[in-house]
């Protein structure tokens, strides 16, 4: 089950049958105090999602061999599938950023993804490059603090694919 920063600390205290300790409480405090930042970043990202992906693709994949005959992004169908995948990564990273927890990424994005990519010949290296470009474009848009937070979850997807 996907969880969030709150259920994560509660579950781990409950396993021990204890109240939240100082570490758990300070984790929660950090999560609550960054709440407005998270919501503001999510609002900006959702209003600019298509532009973020487009700019990230321009920075990373466009005009490379991958978009030419023989490349995995060649043909409109595959190009569109790639853009759609990047859109998923941005959207689910935004959910995880709001939740303050990466488990939703394991559950809904990374589960079986590597196998799917391998069987379709979708190259992981360029996919990770595009995700890293999304990270840069997003940080430029939402600012350093929220950008760093988003970066955590975009990196989580990158490592899950590699
Ligand atoms: C929400 C969770 C979720 C994810 C993550 C997801 C990914 C996903 N990407 C796919 C395909 C694909 N993914 C790509 C992506 C790329 N090719 C490249 O060269 C680029 C580097 C890269 C974009 C960055 C392409 C081109 C295909 C189509 C491959 C094919 O059918 O030949 C497929 C196979 C089925 C399909 O074509 O729709 C899945 C399941 N689906 C999901 O439901």
PDB file of N, CA and C and ligand atoms in Angstrom, residues 61 66 72-73 77-79 81-86 88-89 92 108-109 113 116-117 120 122-123 126-127 130, ligand 1:
ATOM      1  N   UNK A  61      16.428  14.769 -25.481  1.00  0.00           N
ATOM      2  CA  UNK A  61      16.274  13.711 -26.481  1.00  0.00           C
ATOM      3  C   UNK A  61      16.158  14.205 -27.917  1.00  0.00           C
ATOM      4  N   UNK A  66      17.908   8.865 -31.226  1.00  0.00           N
ATOM      5  CA  UNK A  66      16.739   8.160 -30.727  1.00  0.00           C
ATOM      6  C   UNK A  66      15.447   8.556 -31.463  1.00  0.00           C
ATOM      7  N   UNK A  72      14.252   4.377 -30.746  1.00  0.00           N
ATOM      8  CA  UNK A  72      13.030   3.924 -30.072  1.00  0.00           C
ATOM      9  C   UNK A  72      11.914   4.975 -30.039  1.00  0.00           C
ATOM     10  N   UNK A  73      12.277   6.252 -30.259  1.00  0.00           N
ATOM     11  CA  UNK A  73      11.239   7.304 -30.271  1.00  0.00           C
ATOM     12  C   UNK A  73      10.748   7.600 -31.683  1.00  0.00           C
ATOM     13  N   UNK A  77       3.784   7.293 -33.073  1.00  0.00           N
ATOM     14  CA  UNK A  77       3.212   6.480 -32.002  1.00  0.00           C
ATOM     15  C   UNK A  77       4.211   6.327 -30.852  1.00  0.00           C
ATOM     16  N   UNK A  78       5.446   5.988 -31.216  1.00  0.00           N
ATOM     17  CA  UNK A  78       6.437   5.789 -30.151  1.00  0.00           C
ATOM     18  C   UNK A  78       6.846   7.115 -29.501  1.00  0.00           C
ATOM     19  N   UNK A  79       6.920   8.157 -30.306  1.00  0.00           N
ATOM     20  CA  UNK A  79       7.234   9.479 -29.752  1.00  0.00           C
ATOM     21  C   UNK A  79       6.180   9.838 -28.697  1.00  0.00           C
ATOM     22  N   UNK A  81       4.236   7.816 -27.059  1.00  0.00           N
ATOM     23  CA  UNK A  81       4.329   6.924 -25.891  1.00  0.00           C
ATOM     24  C   UNK A  81       5.410   7.422 -24.932  1.00  0.00           C
ATOM     25  N   UNK A  82       6.507   7.918 -25.509  1.00  0.00           N
ATOM     26  CA  UNK A  82       7.604   8.418 -24.678  1.00  0.00           C
ATOM     27  C   UNK A  82       7.172   9.667 -23.898  1.00  0.00           C
ATOM     28  N   UNK A  83       6.533  10.603 -24.598  1.00  0.00           N
ATOM     29  CA  UNK A  83       6.034  11.821 -23.929  1.00  0.00           C
ATOM     30  C   UNK A  83       5.053  11.441 -22.816  1.00  0.00           C
ATOM     31  N   UNK A  84       4.182  10.488 -23.123  1.00  0.00           N
ATOM     32  CA  UNK A  84       3.211  10.040 -22.120  1.00  0.00           C
ATOM     33  C   UNK A  84       3.922   9.453 -20.897  1.00  0.00           C
ATOM     34  N   UNK A  85       4.955   8.643 -21.137  1.00  0.00           N
ATOM     35  CA  UNK A  85       5.702   8.081 -20.007  1.00  0.00           C
ATOM     36  C   UNK A  85       6.298   9.197 -19.148  1.00  0.00           C
ATOM     37  N   UNK A  86       6.883  10.204 -19.795  1.00  0.00           N
ATOM     38  CA  UNK A  86       7.500  11.301 -19.035  1.00  0.00           C
ATOM     39  C   UNK A  86       6.448  12.071 -18.241  1.00  0.00           C
ATOM     40  N   UNK A  88       3.761  10.701 -17.017  1.00  0.00           N
ATOM     41  CA  UNK A  88       3.502   9.848 -15.843  1.00  0.00           C
ATOM     42  C   UNK A  88       4.546  10.108 -14.759  1.00  0.00           C
ATOM     43  N   UNK A  89       5.830  10.166 -15.161  1.00  0.00           N
ATOM     44  CA  UNK A  89       6.889  10.333 -14.166  1.00  0.00           C
ATOM     45  C   UNK A  89       6.722  11.646 -13.423  1.00  0.00           C
ATOM     46  N   UNK A  92       3.448  11.373 -11.120  1.00  0.00           N
ATOM     47  CA  UNK A  92       3.613  10.529  -9.932  1.00  0.00           C
ATOM     48  C   UNK A  92       4.691  11.078  -8.987  1.00  0.00           C
ATOM     49  N   UNK A 108       2.886   2.131  -8.182  1.00  0.00           N
ATOM     50  CA  UNK A 108       2.148   2.431  -9.413  1.00  0.00           C
ATOM     51  C   UNK A 108       3.006   2.732 -10.619  1.00  0.00           C
ATOM     52  N   UNK A 109       4.304   2.951 -10.434  1.00  0.00           N
ATOM     53  CA  UNK A 109       5.134   3.307 -11.588  1.00  0.00           C
ATOM     54  C   UNK A 109       6.206   2.256 -11.853  1.00  0.00           C
ATOM     55  N   UNK A 113       8.164  -2.149 -14.498  1.00  0.00           N
ATOM     56  CA  UNK A 113       8.506  -1.222 -15.574  1.00  0.00           C
ATOM     57  C   UNK A 113       9.798  -1.599 -16.306  1.00  0.00           C
ATOM     58  N   UNK A 116       9.125  -4.294 -18.724  1.00  0.00           N
ATOM     59  CA  UNK A 116       8.394  -3.785 -19.887  1.00  0.00           C
ATOM     60  C   UNK A 116       9.351  -3.058 -20.826  1.00  0.00           C
ATOM     61  N   UNK A 117      10.175  -2.183 -20.273  1.00  0.00           N
ATOM     62  CA  UNK A 117      11.116  -1.426 -21.100  1.00  0.00           C
ATOM     63  C   UNK A 117      12.079  -2.377 -21.814  1.00  0.00           C
ATOM     64  N   UNK A 120      10.447  -4.149 -24.727  1.00  0.00           N
ATOM     65  CA  UNK A 120      10.089  -3.302 -25.878  1.00  0.00           C
ATOM     66  C   UNK A 120      11.309  -2.583 -26.465  1.00  0.00           C
ATOM     67  N   UNK A 122      12.924  -0.210 -25.016  1.00  0.00           N
ATOM     68  CA  UNK A 122      12.976   1.204 -24.611  1.00  0.00           C
ATOM     69  C   UNK A 122      14.282   1.410 -23.837  1.00  0.00           C
ATOM     70  N   UNK A 123      15.162   2.299 -24.314  1.00  0.00           N
ATOM     71  CA  UNK A 123      16.473   2.439 -23.680  1.00  0.00           C
ATOM     72  C   UNK A 123      16.394   3.202 -22.359  1.00  0.00           C
ATOM     73  N   UNK A 126      18.736   6.983 -22.016  1.00  0.00           N
ATOM     74  CA  UNK A 126      18.071   8.207 -22.469  1.00  0.00           C
ATOM     75  C   UNK A 126      16.815   8.549 -21.654  1.00  0.00           C
ATOM     76  N   UNK A 127      16.121   7.533 -21.151  1.00  0.00           N
ATOM     77  CA  UNK A 127      14.952   7.806 -20.314  1.00  0.00           C
ATOM     78  C   UNK A 127      15.391   8.527 -19.037  1.00  0.00           C
ATOM     79  N   UNK A 130      16.219  12.085 -19.733  1.00  0.00           N
ATOM     80  CA  UNK A 130      15.020  12.920 -19.858  1.00  0.00           C
ATOM     81  C   UNK A 130      14.435  13.224 -18.476  1.00  0.00           C
TER      82      UNK A 130
HETATM   83  C1  LIG B   1       1.716   5.002 -14.773  1.00  0.00           C
HETATM   84  C2  LIG B   1       2.606   3.839 -14.907  1.00  0.00           C
HETATM   85  C3  LIG B   1       2.940   3.455 -16.326  1.00  0.00           C
HETATM   86  C4  LIG B   1       4.169   3.562 -16.938  1.00  0.00           C
HETATM   87  C5  LIG B   1       5.395   4.140 -16.366  1.00  0.00           C
HETATM   88  C6  LIG B   1       4.035   3.011 -18.263  1.00  0.00           C
HETATM   89  C7  LIG B   1       5.071   2.867 -19.184  1.00  0.00           C
HETATM   90  C8  LIG B   1       5.044   2.204 -20.444  1.00  0.00           C
HETATM   91  N1  LIG B   1       5.719   2.663 -21.536  1.00  0.00           N
HETATM   92  C9  LIG B   1       5.490   1.851 -22.591  1.00  0.00           C
HETATM   93  C10 LIG B   1       5.971   1.996 -23.899  1.00  0.00           C
HETATM   94  C11 LIG B   1       6.894   2.948 -24.426  1.00  0.00           C
HETATM   95  N2  LIG B   1       7.684   3.816 -23.738  1.00  0.00           N
HETATM   96  C12 LIG B   1       8.477   4.533 -24.601  1.00  0.00           C
HETATM   97  C13 LIG B   1       9.418   5.522 -24.101  1.00  0.00           C
HETATM   98  C14 LIG B   1      10.622   5.978 -24.596  1.00  0.00           C
HETATM   99  N3  LIG B   1      11.294   5.561 -25.712  1.00  0.00           N
HETATM  100  C15 LIG B   1      12.440   6.253 -25.869  1.00  0.00           C
HETATM  101  O1  LIG B   1      13.279   6.056 -26.740  1.00  0.00           O
HETATM  102  C16 LIG B   1      12.584   7.312 -24.862  1.00  0.00           C
HETATM  103  C17 LIG B   1      13.958   7.336 -24.228  1.00  0.00           C
HETATM  104  C18 LIG B   1      11.468   6.979 -23.874  1.00  0.00           C
HETATM  105  C19 LIG B   1      10.736   8.239 -23.349  1.00  0.00           C
HETATM  106  C20 LIG B   1      11.565   8.980 -22.360  1.00  0.00           C
HETATM  107  C21 LIG B   1       8.152   4.129 -25.906  1.00  0.00           C
HETATM  108  C22 LIG B   1       8.722   4.647 -27.209  1.00  0.00           C
HETATM  109  C23 LIG B   1       7.156   3.123 -25.811  1.00  0.00           C
HETATM  110  C24 LIG B   1       6.515   2.344 -26.938  1.00  0.00           C
HETATM  111  C25 LIG B   1       7.425   1.207 -27.341  1.00  0.00           C
HETATM  112  C26 LIG B   1       6.835   0.340 -28.412  1.00  0.00           C
HETATM  113  O2  LIG B   1       5.642   0.011 -28.319  1.00  0.00           O
HETATM  114  O3  LIG B   1       7.567   0.024 -29.331  1.00  0.00           O
HETATM  115  C27 LIG B   1       4.638   0.785 -22.152  1.00  0.00           C
HETATM  116  C28 LIG B   1       4.135  -0.354 -23.023  1.00  0.00           C
HETATM  117  C29 LIG B   1       2.673  -0.231 -23.387  1.00  0.00           C
HETATM  118  C30 LIG B   1       2.398   1.034 -24.150  1.00  0.00           C
HETATM  119  O4  LIG B   1       3.016   1.275 -25.207  1.00  0.00           O
HETATM  120  O5  LIG B   1       1.571   1.806 -23.664  1.00  0.00           O
HETATM  121  C31 LIG B   1       4.379   0.995 -20.819  1.00  0.00           C
HETATM  122  C32 LIG B   1       3.560   0.090 -19.921  1.00  0.00           C
HETATM  123  N4  LIG B   1       2.731   2.616 -18.418  1.00  0.00           N
HETATM  124  C33 LIG B   1       2.043   2.856 -17.275  1.00  0.00           C
HETATM  125  O6  LIG B   1       0.825   2.637 -17.077  1.00  0.00           O
END
